[in-house]
mmCIF file of C-alpha atoms in Angstrom:
data_model
loop_
_atom_site.group_PDB
_atom_site.id
_atom_site.type_symbol
_atom_site.label_atom_id
_atom_site.label_comp_id
_atom_site.label_asym_id
_atom_site.label_seq_id
_atom_site.Cartn_x
_atom_site.Cartn_y
_atom_site.Cartn_z
ATOM 1 C CA MET A 1034 12.919 19.670 -18.392
ATOM 2 C CA ASN A 1035 14.183 23.122 -17.382
ATOM 3 C CA LYS A 1036 11.905 23.093 -14.362
ATOM 4 C CA ASP A 1037 13.050 19.629 -13.323
ATOM 5 C CA ALA A 1038 16.697 20.575 -13.736
ATOM 6 C CA SER A 1039 16.156 23.611 -11.519
ATOM 7 C CA VAL A 1040 14.423 21.552 -8.848
ATOM 8 C CA ARG A 1041 17.228 18.972 -8.830
ATOM 9 C CA LEU A 1042 19.824 21.686 -8.299
ATOM 10 C CA GLN A 1043 17.877 23.183 -5.418
ATOM 11 C CA ASP A 1044 18.489 20.096 -3.336
ATOM 12 C CA ASN A 1045 22.144 21.181 -3.081
ATOM 13 C CA ILE A 1046 21.562 24.895 -2.574
ATOM 14 C CA VAL A 1047 23.276 26.342 0.479
ATOM 15 C CA LEU A 1048 20.925 28.453 2.574
ATOM 16 C CA GLU A 1049 23.464 30.784 4.144
ATOM 17 C CA HIS A 1050 20.985 32.336 6.576
ATOM 18 C CA TYR A 1051 19.818 28.973 7.964
ATOM 19 C CA GLY A 1052 22.130 27.518 10.584
ATOM 20 C CA LEU A 1053 22.147 24.986 13.395
ATOM 21 C CA ASN A 1054 19.518 26.991 15.287
ATOM 22 C CA GLU A 1055 16.989 26.103 12.578
ATOM 23 C CA LEU A 1056 17.414 22.368 13.187
ATOM 24 C CA HIS A 1057 15.041 20.152 15.103
ATOM 25 C CA LEU A 1058 17.827 18.607 17.170
ATOM 26 C CA GLU A 1059 15.845 15.512 18.149
ATOM 27 C CA SER A 1060 15.533 14.636 14.459
ATOM 28 C CA VAL A 1061 19.295 15.003 14.025
ATOM 29 C CA ARG A 1062 19.949 12.948 17.142
ATOM 30 C CA HIS A 1063 17.710 10.159 15.950
ATOM 31 C CA TYR A 1064 19.230 10.151 12.475
ATOM 32 C CA ARG A 1065 22.712 9.837 13.986
ATOM 33 C CA GLU A 1066 21.502 6.903 16.055
ATOM 34 C CA GLN A 1067 20.187 5.241 12.900
ATOM 35 C CA PHE A 1068 23.475 5.940 11.125
ATOM 36 C CA ALA A 1069 25.508 4.461 14.002
ATOM 37 C CA LYS A 1070 23.199 1.435 14.079
ATOM 38 C CA VAL A 1071 23.928 0.460 10.471
ATOM 39 C CA LYS A 1072 27.519 1.812 10.397
ATOM 40 C CA PRO A 1073 28.836 1.266 13.945
ATOM 41 C CA ASN A 1074 32.527 1.638 13.020
ATOM 42 C CA HIS A 1075 32.177 4.557 10.642
ATOM 43 C CA PRO A 1076 34.568 7.483 11.326
ATOM 44 C CA TRP A 1077 31.753 10.027 10.913
ATOM 45 C CA ASN A 1078 30.170 8.840 14.158
ATOM 46 C CA GLY A 1079 32.776 10.777 16.131
ATOM 47 C CA LEU A 1080 32.286 14.083 14.314
ATOM 48 C CA GLU A 1081 30.709 17.215 15.753
ATOM 49 C CA THR A 1082 27.161 17.974 14.552
ATOM 50 C CA LYS A 1083 28.119 20.497 11.868
ATOM 51 C CA ASP A 1084 30.887 18.305 10.463
ATOM 52 C CA PHE A 1085 28.593 15.274 10.412
ATOM 53 C CA LEU A 1086 25.869 17.230 8.595
ATOM 54 C CA TYR A 1087 28.437 18.420 6.064
ATOM 55 C CA LYS A 1088 29.521 14.849 5.346
ATOM 56 C CA ILE A 1089 25.990 13.616 4.671
ATOM 57 C CA GLY A 1090 25.028 16.661 2.540
ATOM 58 C CA ALA A 1091 22.814 18.484 5.036
ATOM 59 C CA TRP A 1092 25.302 21.335 5.510
ATOM 60 C CA GLY A 1093 27.113 23.222 2.791
ATOM 61 C CA LYS A 1094 29.812 25.805 2.192
ATOM 62 C CA ILE A 1095 29.897 28.416 -0.537
ATOM 63 C CA ARG A 1096 33.281 28.160 -2.163
ATOM 64 C CA ASN A 1097 35.558 31.223 -2.285
ATOM 65 C CA THR A 1098 33.566 32.825 0.511
ATOM 66 C CA SER A 1099 33.242 32.297 4.231
ATOM 67 C CA LYS A 1100 29.500 31.680 3.978
ATOM 68 C CA GLU A 1101 27.942 28.367 4.957
ATOM 69 C CA GLY A 1102 24.600 26.980 6.125
ATOM 70 C CA LEU A 1103 22.039 24.246 5.776
ATOM 71 C CA THR A 1104 21.436 22.816 2.336
ATOM 72 C CA LEU A 1105 17.868 22.626 1.127
ATOM 73 C CA ALA A 1106 18.055 18.870 1.673
ATOM 74 C CA GLY A 1107 19.197 19.432 5.259
ATOM 75 C CA LEU A 1108 16.337 21.861 5.849
ATOM 76 C CA LEU A 1109 13.771 19.361 4.517
ATOM 77 C CA MET A 1110 15.179 16.485 6.553
ATOM 78 C CA PHE A 1111 15.978 18.080 9.883
ATOM 79 C CA SER A 1112 14.329 21.473 10.323
ATOM 80 C CA GLU A 1113 10.757 22.380 11.298
ATOM 81 C CA GLU A 1114 7.711 23.171 9.195
ATOM 82 C CA ARG A 1115 7.815 26.900 9.964
ATOM 83 C CA MET A 1116 11.363 27.286 8.649
ATOM 84 C CA ILE A 1117 10.840 24.943 5.698
ATOM 85 C CA THR A 1118 7.848 26.921 4.412
ATOM 86 C CA GLU A 1119 9.866 30.134 4.532
ATOM 87 C CA VAL A 1120 11.957 28.676 1.715
ATOM 88 C CA LEU A 1121 9.330 26.393 0.126
ATOM 89 C CA PRO A 1122 5.876 27.983 0.597
ATOM 90 C CA GLN A 1123 4.102 25.025 -1.081
ATOM 91 C CA TYR A 1124 5.628 22.463 1.294
ATOM 92 C CA PHE A 1125 2.992 20.260 2.941
ATOM 93 C CA LEU A 1126 2.793 16.723 4.339
ATOM 94 C CA GLU A 1127 -0.378 14.853 5.285
ATOM 95 C CA TYR A 1128 -1.483 11.425 6.440
ATOM 96 C CA ARG A 1129 -5.183 10.524 6.642
ATOM 97 C CA GLU A 1130 -7.343 7.480 7.165
ATOM 98 C CA TYR A 1131 -10.957 7.011 6.156
ATOM 99 C CA ASP A 1132 -13.485 4.810 7.869
ATOM 100 C CA ASP A 1133 -16.123 2.793 6.037
ATOM 101 C CA ASP A 1134 -18.340 5.884 5.762
ATOM 102 C CA MET A 1135 -15.629 7.891 4.001
ATOM 103 C CA LEU A 1136 -15.040 10.093 7.047
ATOM 104 C CA TRP A 1137 -11.621 10.863 8.482
ATOM 105 C CA SER A 1138 -10.818 8.595 11.408
ATOM 106 C CA ASN A 1139 -7.187 9.669 11.824
ATOM 107 C CA ARG A 1140 -5.197 12.541 10.372
ATOM 108 C CA PHE A 1141 -2.040 14.533 10.927
ATOM 109 C CA THR A 1142 -0.254 17.164 8.844
ATOM 110 C CA SER A 1143 3.070 18.974 8.857
ATOM 111 C CA GLN A 1144 1.189 22.068 10.030
ATOM 112 C CA ASP A 1145 -0.543 20.737 13.136
ATOM 113 C CA GLY A 1146 2.253 21.788 15.522
ATOM 114 C CA THR A 1147 2.467 18.496 17.446
ATOM 115 C CA TRP A 1148 5.689 17.377 15.743
ATOM 116 C CA SER A 1149 8.554 18.808 13.704
ATOM 117 C CA GLY A 1150 6.865 18.601 10.302
ATOM 118 C CA ASN A 1151 10.044 17.569 8.467
ATOM 119 C CA ILE A 1152 10.228 14.724 5.954
ATOM 120 C CA TYR A 1153 12.437 12.520 8.133
ATOM 121 C CA ASP A 1154 10.001 12.435 11.047
ATOM 122 C CA PHE A 1155 7.086 12.151 8.597
ATOM 123 C CA TYR A 1156 8.464 8.827 7.411
ATOM 124 C CA PHE A 1157 8.385 7.362 10.917
ATOM 125 C CA LYS A 1158 4.973 8.756 11.809
ATOM 126 C CA VAL A 1159 3.416 7.298 8.659
ATOM 127 C CA MET A 1160 5.082 3.902 9.000
ATOM 128 C CA ASN A 1161 3.868 3.727 12.592
ATOM 129 C CA GLU A 1162 0.301 4.047 11.317
ATOM 130 C CA LEU A 1163 0.899 1.315 8.720
ATOM 131 C CA LYS A 1164 2.629 -1.126 11.045
ATOM 132 C CA ASP A 1165 -0.166 -3.702 11.285
ATOM 133 C CA GLY A 1166 -0.078 -5.101 7.752
ATOM 134 C CA SER A 1167 1.799 -8.174 6.562
ATOM 135 C CA GLU A 1168 5.586 -8.007 6.248
ATOM 136 C CA ALA A 1169 5.323 -7.879 2.451
ATOM 137 C CA GLU A 1170 2.799 -5.040 2.643
ATOM 138 C CA LYS A 1171 4.939 -3.074 5.076
ATOM 139 C CA GLU A 1172 7.996 -3.452 2.886
ATOM 140 C CA ALA A 1173 6.039 -2.294 -0.171
ATOM 141 C CA MET A 1174 4.702 0.690 1.784
ATOM 142 C CA HIS A 1175 8.207 1.559 2.952
ATOM 143 C CA GLU A 1176 9.391 1.596 -0.667
ATOM 144 C CA ALA A 1177 6.404 3.661 -1.843
ATOM 145 C CA LEU A 1178 6.743 6.197 0.978
ATOM 146 C CA VAL A 1179 10.486 6.690 0.508
ATOM 147 C CA ASN A 1180 9.875 6.958 -3.246
ATOM 148 C CA ALA A 1181 7.355 9.762 -2.675
ATOM 149 C CA ILE A 1182 9.687 11.619 -0.290
ATOM 150 C CA VAL A 1183 12.851 11.493 -2.383
ATOM 151 C CA HIS A 1184 11.141 12.176 -5.732
ATOM 152 C CA ALA A 1185 8.679 14.890 -4.661
ATOM 153 C CA ASP A 1186 8.843 18.313 -6.260
ATOM 154 C CA TYR A 1187 8.710 20.426 -3.109
ATOM 155 C CA ASN A 1188 8.000 23.501 -5.220
ATOM 156 C CA GLY A 1189 4.864 21.808 -6.557
ATOM 157 C CA ASP A 1190 1.303 22.111 -5.336
ATOM 158 C CA GLY A 1191 -0.523 19.725 -3.026
ATOM 159 C CA GLY A 1192 2.350 18.307 -1.010
ATOM 160 C CA ILE A 1193 2.887 14.656 -0.119
ATOM 161 C CA ILE A 1194 -0.324 12.889 0.891
ATOM 162 C CA VAL A 1195 -0.602 9.355 2.231
ATOM 163 C CA GLU A 1196 -4.173 8.097 2.319
ATOM 164 C CA ARG A 1197 -5.256 4.822 3.859
ATOM 165 C CA GLN A 1198 -8.526 3.046 3.269
ATOM 166 C CA ARG A 1199 -9.614 -0.482 4.039
ATOM 167 C CA SER A 1200 -8.612 -1.920 0.680
ATOM 168 C CA TYR A 1201 -5.585 0.185 -0.279
ATOM 169 C CA VAL A 1202 -2.981 2.759 0.733
ATOM 170 C CA GLN A 1203 -2.254 5.597 -1.663
ATOM 171 C CA PHE A 1204 0.940 7.677 -1.857
ATOM 172 C CA SER A 1205 0.661 10.963 -3.751
ATOM 173 C CA ASN A 1206 3.419 13.501 -4.381
ATOM 174 C CA PRO A 1207 3.923 16.577 -6.559
ATOM 175 C CA GLY A 1208 6.133 15.919 -9.569
ATOM 176 C CA LEU A 1209 6.136 13.439 -12.445
ATOM 177 C CA PHE A 1210 8.576 10.651 -13.166
ATOM 178 C CA GLY A 1211 11.560 11.858 -15.156
ATOM 179 C CA ILE A 1212 11.717 8.598 -17.108
ATOM 180 C CA PRO A 1213 9.015 6.437 -18.740
ATOM 181 C CA LEU A 1214 7.166 4.146 -16.331
ATOM 182 C CA GLU A 1215 8.245 1.064 -18.271
ATOM 183 C CA GLN A 1216 11.858 2.039 -17.751
ATOM 184 C CA ALA A 1217 11.261 2.816 -14.073
ATOM 185 C CA PHE A 1218 9.725 -0.628 -13.526
ATOM 186 C CA SER A 1219 12.592 -2.368 -15.301
ATOM 187 C CA GLY A 1220 15.053 -0.899 -12.785
ATOM 188 C CA GLY A 1221 18.663 0.186 -13.075
ATOM 189 C CA VAL A 1222 17.958 3.798 -14.069
ATOM 190 C CA SER A 1223 16.669 6.573 -11.849
ATOM 191 C CA HIS A 1224 15.846 10.249 -12.230
ATOM 192 C CA LEU A 1225 16.702 11.791 -8.871
ATOM 193 C CA ARG A 1226 14.891 15.033 -8.175
ATOM 194 C CA ASN A 1227 16.360 15.300 -4.645
ATOM 195 C CA SER A 1228 19.739 13.598 -4.811
ATOM 196 C CA ASN A 1229 20.966 14.740 -1.377
ATOM 197 C CA VAL A 1230 17.768 13.626 0.359
ATOM 198 C CA PHE A 1231 18.099 10.299 -1.439
ATOM 199 C CA LYS A 1232 21.722 9.994 -0.319
ATOM 200 C CA MET A 1233 20.805 10.657 3.314
ATOM 201 C CA PHE A 1234 18.241 7.847 3.219
ATOM 202 C CA ILE A 1235 20.828 5.551 1.613
ATOM 203 C CA TYR A 1236 23.249 6.188 4.480
ATOM 204 C CA ILE A 1237 20.781 4.688 6.956
ATOM 205 C CA HIS A 1238 19.825 1.843 4.589
ATOM 206 C CA PHE A 1239 16.319 3.107 3.836
ATOM 207 C CA CYS A 1240 17.150 3.047 0.122
ATOM 208 C CA LYS A 1241 19.209 0.475 -1.695
ATOM 209 C CA ARG A 1242 20.492 1.719 -5.005
ATOM 210 C CA ALA A 1243 19.066 4.044 -7.601
ATOM 211 C CA GLY A 1244 16.409 2.688 -9.886
ATOM 212 C CA VAL A 1245 15.043 -0.333 -8.021
ATOM 213 C CA GLY A 1246 12.234 1.167 -5.906
ATOM 214 C CA LEU A 1247 9.307 0.576 -8.274
ATOM 215 C CA LYS A 1248 10.634 -2.807 -9.315
ATOM 216 C CA THR A 1249 10.820 -3.795 -5.635
ATOM 217 C CA ILE A 1250 7.252 -2.633 -5.008
ATOM 218 C CA GLU A 1251 5.975 -4.617 -7.984
ATOM 219 C CA THR A 1252 7.890 -7.723 -6.895
ATOM 220 C CA ILE A 1253 6.774 -7.836 -3.260
ATOM 221 C CA CYS A 1254 3.215 -6.543 -3.624
ATOM 222 C CA LEU A 1255 0.597 -9.210 -3.060
ATOM 223 C CA GLN A 1256 -1.501 -7.536 -5.743
ATOM 224 C CA GLN A 1257 -0.507 -5.361 -8.686
ATOM 225 C CA PRO A 1258 0.213 -1.749 -7.615
ATOM 226 C CA VAL A 1259 -1.305 1.049 -9.677
ATOM 227 C CA ILE A 1260 0.751 4.071 -10.705
ATOM 228 C CA ASP A 1261 -0.977 7.128 -12.137
ATOM 229 C CA GLN A 1262 0.578 10.334 -13.403
ATOM 230 C CA TYR A 1263 -1.576 13.411 -13.842
ATOM 231 C CA ASP A 1264 0.073 15.784 -16.275
ATOM 232 C CA PHE A 1265 -2.274 18.705 -15.659
ATOM 233 C CA GLN A 1266 -1.585 18.548 -11.905
ATOM 234 C CA GLU A 1267 1.986 17.263 -12.243
ATOM 235 C CA ARG A 1268 1.387 14.628 -9.588
ATOM 236 C CA THR A 1269 2.341 11.000 -9.223
ATOM 237 C CA VAL A 1270 0.036 8.624 -7.343
ATOM 238 C CA ILE A 1271 0.988 5.086 -6.305
ATOM 239 C CA THR A 1272 -1.856 2.899 -5.017
ATOM 240 C CA LEU A 1273 -0.999 -0.283 -3.147
ATOM 241 C CA PRO A 1274 -3.840 -2.774 -2.669
ATOM 242 C CA ILE A 1275 -3.812 -4.409 0.750
ATOM 243 C CA VAL A 1276 -5.213 -7.822 1.557
ATOM 244 C CA SER A 1277 -6.377 -6.928 5.029
ATOM 245 C CA PHE A 1278 -5.539 -4.778 7.991
ATOM 246 C CA PRO A 1279 -6.866 -6.091 11.302
ATOM 247 C CA GLU A 1280 -9.116 -3.788 13.253
ATOM 248 C CA ARG A 1281 -6.863 -1.538 15.238
ATOM 249 C CA HIS A 1282 -7.456 -0.762 18.894
ATOM 250 C CA LYS A 1283 -5.942 2.548 19.881
ATOM 251 C CA GLN A 1284 -3.852 1.835 22.953
ATOM 252 C CA ASP A 1285 -0.763 3.392 24.459
ATOM 253 C CA ASP A 1286 1.545 1.096 22.537
ATOM 254 C CA ASP A 1287 0.208 2.536 19.260
ATOM 255 C CA LEU A 1288 2.741 5.328 19.686
ATOM 256 C CA GLU A 1289 5.698 2.952 19.422
ATOM 257 C CA MET A 1290 7.420 3.811 16.187
ATOM 258 C CA ILE A 1291 7.958 1.038 13.646
ATOM 259 C CA CYS A 1292 7.796 -1.637 16.403
ATOM 260 C CA ASP A 1293 9.111 -5.048 15.396
ATOM 261 C CA TRP A 1294 9.418 -3.987 11.769
ATOM 262 C CA SER A 1295 12.482 -1.890 12.625
ATOM 263 C CA ASP A 1296 14.427 -5.077 13.363
ATOM 264 C CA ASN A 1297 13.521 -6.538 9.971
ATOM 265 C CA LEU A 1298 14.900 -3.460 8.199
ATOM 266 C CA GLU A 1299 17.978 -3.246 10.436
ATOM 267 C CA LEU A 1300 16.753 0.093 11.735
ATOM 268 C CA ALA A 1301 17.452 1.583 15.116
ATOM 269 C CA ASP A 1302 15.151 0.908 18.029
ATOM 270 C CA SER A 1303 11.834 2.715 18.171
ATOM 271 C CA ILE A 1304 12.282 6.483 18.352
ATOM 272 C CA ASN A 1305 9.927 6.521 21.294
ATOM 273 C CA ASN A 1306 12.106 4.345 23.488
ATOM 274 C CA ASP A 1307 13.171 7.187 25.771
ATOM 275 C CA GLU A 1308 11.734 10.324 27.217
ATOM 276 C CA ASN A 1309 13.683 12.450 24.725
ATOM 277 C CA SER A 1310 12.006 10.823 21.764
ATOM 278 C CA ILE A 1311 11.181 13.237 18.980
ATOM 279 C CA ASN A 1312 7.589 12.200 19.325
ATOM 280 C CA SER A 1313 7.377 12.002 23.075
ATOM 281 C CA GLU A 1314 5.164 15.044 23.138
ATOM 282 C CA LEU A 1315 2.553 13.489 20.869
ATOM 283 C CA GLU A 1316 -0.768 12.584 22.378
ATOM 284 C CA SER A 1317 -3.129 9.927 21.223
ATOM 285 C CA ILE A 1318 -5.026 10.917 18.092
ATOM 286 C CA ASN A 1319 -8.182 10.606 20.169
ATOM 287 C CA LYS A 1320 -7.018 13.516 22.312
ATOM 288 C CA GLU A 1321 -6.395 15.905 19.456
ATOM 289 C CA LEU A 1322 -8.836 18.523 18.328
ATOM 290 C CA GLU A 1323 -9.378 16.682 15.068
ATOM 291 C CA SER A 1324 -10.375 13.428 16.715
ATOM 292 C CA VAL A 1325 -13.562 12.139 15.155
ATOM 293 C CA ASN A 1326 -14.828 11.406 18.642
ATOM 294 C CA LYS A 1327 -14.660 15.040 19.756
ATOM 295 C CA GLU A 1328 -16.024 16.943 16.792
ATOM 296 C CA SER A 1329 -19.588 18.076 16.629
ATOM 297 C CA ASN A 1330 -20.037 15.983 13.516
ATOM 298 C CA CYS A 1331 -18.809 12.818 15.179
ATOM 299 C CA VAL A 1332 -19.811 9.841 13.081
ATOM 300 C CA ASN A 1333 -21.804 8.475 15.998
ATOM 301 C CA SER A 1334 -23.716 11.624 16.901
ATOM 302 C CA GLY A 1335 -26.103 14.063 15.325
ATOM 303 C CA PRO A 1336 -28.362 13.849 12.328
ATOM 304 C CA ASN A 1337 -25.491 12.710 10.130
ATOM 305 C CA SER A 1338 -24.735 9.701 12.304
ATOM 306 C CA VAL A 1339 -24.044 6.591 10.274
ATOM 307 C CA ILE A 1340 -26.366 4.798 12.672
ATOM 308 C CA SER A 1341 -29.242 6.938 11.478
ATOM 309 C CA GLU A 1342 -28.424 6.393 7.809
ATOM 310 C CA ASN A 1343 -28.777 3.329 5.708
ATOM 311 C CA ASN A 1344 -25.065 2.501 5.794
ATOM 312 C CA SER A 1345 -25.995 0.278 8.702
ATOM 313 C CA CYS A 1346 -23.491 -2.208 10.039
ATOM 314 C CA ASN A 1347 -26.105 -4.808 9.111
ATOM 315 C CA SER A 1348 -25.378 -4.307 5.426
ATOM 316 C CA ASP A 1349 -22.150 -5.757 4.149
ATOM 317 C CA GLN A 1350 -19.508 -3.856 2.226
ATOM 318 C CA ASN A 1351 -20.818 -4.750 -1.212
ATOM 319 C CA SER A 1352 -24.491 -4.438 -0.400
ATOM 320 C CA ILE A 1353 -26.380 -2.091 -2.665
ATOM 321 C CA ASN A 1354 -28.466 -1.174 0.342
ATOM 322 C CA ASN A 1355 -25.639 1.113 1.445
ATOM 323 C CA LEU A 1356 -26.801 3.539 -1.223
ATOM 324 C CA THR A 1357 -30.554 3.317 -1.047
ATOM 325 C CA ASN A 1358 -32.724 5.726 0.857
ATOM 326 C CA SER A 1359 -35.283 3.004 1.535
ATOM 327 C CA VAL A 1360 -34.616 -0.699 1.251
ATOM 328 C CA ASN A 1361 -38.347 -1.202 1.052
ATOM 329 C CA ASN A 1362 -38.698 0.913 -2.054
ATOM 330 C CA GLU A 1363 -38.465 -1.653 -4.860
ATOM 331 C CA GLU A 1364 -38.126 0.884 -7.661
ATOM 332 C CA GLU A 1365 -35.243 2.703 -6.041
ATOM 333 C CA THR A 1366 -33.533 -0.549 -5.147
ATOM 334 C CA ASN A 1367 -33.640 -1.514 -8.810
ATOM 335 C CA ILE A 1368 -32.065 1.825 -9.713
ATOM 336 C CA ASP A 1369 -29.218 1.246 -7.277
ATOM 337 C CA GLN A 1370 -28.662 -2.215 -8.707
ATOM 338 C CA GLU A 1371 -28.286 -0.573 -12.077
ATOM 339 C CA LEU A 1372 -25.855 1.985 -10.618
ATOM 340 C CA TRP A 1373 -23.785 -0.815 -9.170
ATOM 341 C CA SER A 1374 -23.628 -2.482 -12.594
ATOM 342 C CA ILE A 1375 -22.682 0.750 -14.379
ATOM 343 C CA ALA A 1376 -19.808 1.383 -11.966
ATOM 344 C CA GLU A 1377 -18.487 -2.174 -12.144
ATOM 345 C CA ILE A 1378 -15.884 -1.378 -14.792
ATOM 346 C CA ALA A 1379 -14.319 1.285 -12.549
ATOM 347 C CA ARG A 1380 -14.170 -1.048 -9.567
ATOM 348 C CA LYS A 1381 -12.468 -3.739 -11.633
ATOM 349 C CA LYS A 1382 -9.991 -1.450 -13.418
ATOM 350 C CA LYS A 1383 -7.958 0.865 -11.218
ATOM 351 C CA ARG A 1384 -6.293 2.415 -14.255
ATOM 352 C CA LEU A 1385 -9.406 3.384 -16.155
ATOM 353 C CA ALA A 1386 -8.954 5.919 -18.944
ATOM 354 C CA PRO A 1387 -10.064 9.415 -17.790
ATOM 355 C CA ALA A 1388 -12.568 9.725 -20.647
ATOM 356 C CA LYS A 1389 -14.153 6.403 -19.700
ATOM 357 C CA MET A 1390 -14.306 7.374 -16.016
ATOM 358 C CA GLU A 1391 -16.063 10.619 -16.925
ATOM 359 C CA GLU A 1392 -18.544 8.664 -19.023
ATOM 360 C CA VAL A 1393 -19.293 6.317 -16.126
ATOM 361 C CA ILE A 1394 -19.750 9.218 -13.681
ATOM 362 C CA LEU A 1395 -22.161 10.966 -16.049
ATOM 363 C CA GLN A 1396 -24.157 7.767 -16.499
ATOM 364 C CA LEU A 1397 -24.408 7.288 -12.741
ATOM 365 C CA CYS A 1398 -25.515 10.827 -11.991
ATOM 366 C CA ALA A 1399 -28.027 10.746 -14.827
ATOM 367 C CA HIS A 1400 -30.100 8.217 -12.843
ATOM 368 C CA ARG A 1401 -30.339 10.314 -9.697
ATOM 369 C CA PRO A 1402 -28.315 12.874 -7.712
ATOM 370 C CA LEU A 1403 -25.377 11.190 -6.030
ATOM 371 C CA MET A 1404 -23.352 12.435 -3.096
ATOM 372 C CA LEU A 1405 -19.572 12.374 -3.237
ATOM 373 C CA LYS A 1406 -19.294 9.506 -0.764
ATOM 374 C CA GLU A 1407 -21.818 7.502 -2.801
ATOM 375 C CA LEU A 1408 -19.803 7.990 -5.972
ATOM 376 C CA ALA A 1409 -16.619 7.068 -4.139
ATOM 377 C CA TYR A 1410 -18.235 3.892 -2.857
ATOM 378 C CA LEU A 1411 -19.681 2.898 -6.239
ATOM 379 C CA LEU A 1412 -16.455 3.568 -8.143
ATOM 380 C CA ASP A 1413 -14.028 2.403 -5.417
ATOM 381 C CA ARG A 1414 -12.104 5.671 -5.603
ATOM 382 C CA THR A 1415 -11.160 8.262 -3.019
ATOM 383 C CA PRO A 1416 -13.446 11.300 -2.590
ATOM 384 C CA ASP A 1417 -10.557 13.719 -3.109
ATOM 385 C CA GLY A 1418 -9.433 11.902 -6.227
ATOM 386 C CA LEU A 1419 -12.906 12.073 -7.756
ATOM 387 C CA ARG A 1420 -13.391 15.713 -6.801
ATOM 388 C CA ASN A 1421 -9.985 16.886 -8.037
ATOM 389 C CA ASN A 1422 -9.622 14.775 -11.159
ATOM 390 C CA TYR A 1423 -13.145 14.448 -12.535
ATOM 391 C CA LEU A 1424 -16.038 16.214 -10.833
ATOM 392 C CA GLY A 1425 -14.511 19.687 -10.878
ATOM 393 C CA LYS A 1426 -13.732 19.329 -14.575
ATOM 394 C CA LEU A 1427 -17.226 18.053 -15.428
ATOM 395 C CA LEU A 1428 -18.819 20.921 -13.500
ATOM 396 C CA ALA A 1429 -16.601 23.460 -15.272
ATOM 397 C CA GLU A 1430 -17.540 22.003 -18.651
ATOM 398 C CA GLY A 1431 -21.257 22.250 -17.823
ATOM 399 C CA LYS A 1432 -21.791 18.508 -18.077
ATOM 400 C CA MET A 1433 -22.843 18.338 -14.438
ATOM 401 C CA ARG A 1434 -24.396 20.595 -11.841
ATOM 402 C CA LEU A 1435 -24.744 20.649 -8.084
ATOM 403 C CA LYS A 1436 -28.010 19.832 -6.374
ATOM 404 C CA TYR A 1437 -27.515 22.799 -4.052
ATOM 405 C CA PRO A 1438 -25.509 25.307 -6.115
ATOM 406 C CA GLU A 1439 -26.138 28.144 -3.663
ATOM 407 C CA GLN A 1440 -24.884 26.083 -0.688
ATOM 408 C CA LEU A 1441 -21.619 24.464 -1.691
ATOM 409 C CA ASN A 1442 -21.135 22.874 1.744
ATOM 410 C CA HIS A 1443 -24.690 21.580 2.052
ATOM 411 C CA PRO A 1444 -24.578 18.301 4.059
ATOM 412 C CA ARG A 1445 -26.597 16.527 1.349
ATOM 413 C CA GLN A 1446 -24.747 18.088 -1.594
ATOM 414 C CA ALA A 1447 -24.972 15.878 -4.669
ATOM 415 C CA TYR A 1448 -23.994 15.816 -8.341
ATOM 416 C CA ILE A 1449 -26.499 15.744 -11.217
ATOM 417 C CA THR A 1450 -25.840 15.121 -14.904
ATOM 418 C CA ASN A 1451 -27.114 17.865 -17.198
ATOM 419 C CA LYS A 1452 -29.280 16.183 -19.773
#
């Protein structure tokens, strides 16, 4: 409680050595456009930049002194990653997508230098990547993303991570809920870790009122969302199942922010409408260094190519042949059928008790060594989630071992149950 109280207060701290020069002015400009869009007759629209920032809580003054500067909330919303990490060394934002072979197909972080790296611009970049779902899915994702941003403990480890796979989108942030989940779902009460950040999102109608975010997500989701809290990591993870995302074709218009969805939320026009857009300098993800089509381990080249493995496009998503080394080997096929049956409980229950998940993992790896992507496929979990929440713990406890303990990054690294 003492830690949470401290973090809440930090949102209002005045950083006297951080002034207007530390702002990413395009972010401020765009925010003011959003504000004017939803409040066209508001008297704050005519204020100078510093006065406007003071009104919304992004600028502060230290009483009884002449000192003033950005608030921590203003730094998070409108500055750049380099300045933010000077104050909050653990600060980190990431978006990543996985293809069917559990390889990154798209990724950007607050550290990649192609954009500001602040939380305001992060919202738009992420929602642009999630723009091709149904309206209900996009609204649920908006709620989950804003929830992660305004409730994150920016002093915590791991940062905010948004992870998209074919069947779900996951929003992970440092910090636990300050109230019981049952109370959070019932609505009406909220524990605001970053009250000024929350207020700034309210001003542009990205939030409604305190305490309704989770209830809204649960109401509009086509399937039941899953919320996990990991006490030992102090992280909150919200997983939203998605019915389907059409195959996306990367074209120039992929860089249009929010697209038609902005009209549905009464947002301003796309922030890429003019040449001064805050993201006008961004290039297609296929031009970046991290593009999966330019790396040496491209999924379509080299010995690790998915074409050369048995995850052939000729085997459907649920086929057990995705995990076999030889579909002609009857004995091994039978083993993989058994693996599929063992893991069924994890695929059906997204909120499986940790002890039960560990038991299932140990049973699977007792049959034969399994690679991380195989376990992720069998259990319908993310590789990072398995590695961070279960496999590392089982290795530390001596219940499992690595197939190649002397080569941690071996391309065929696998996990084996100690019998």
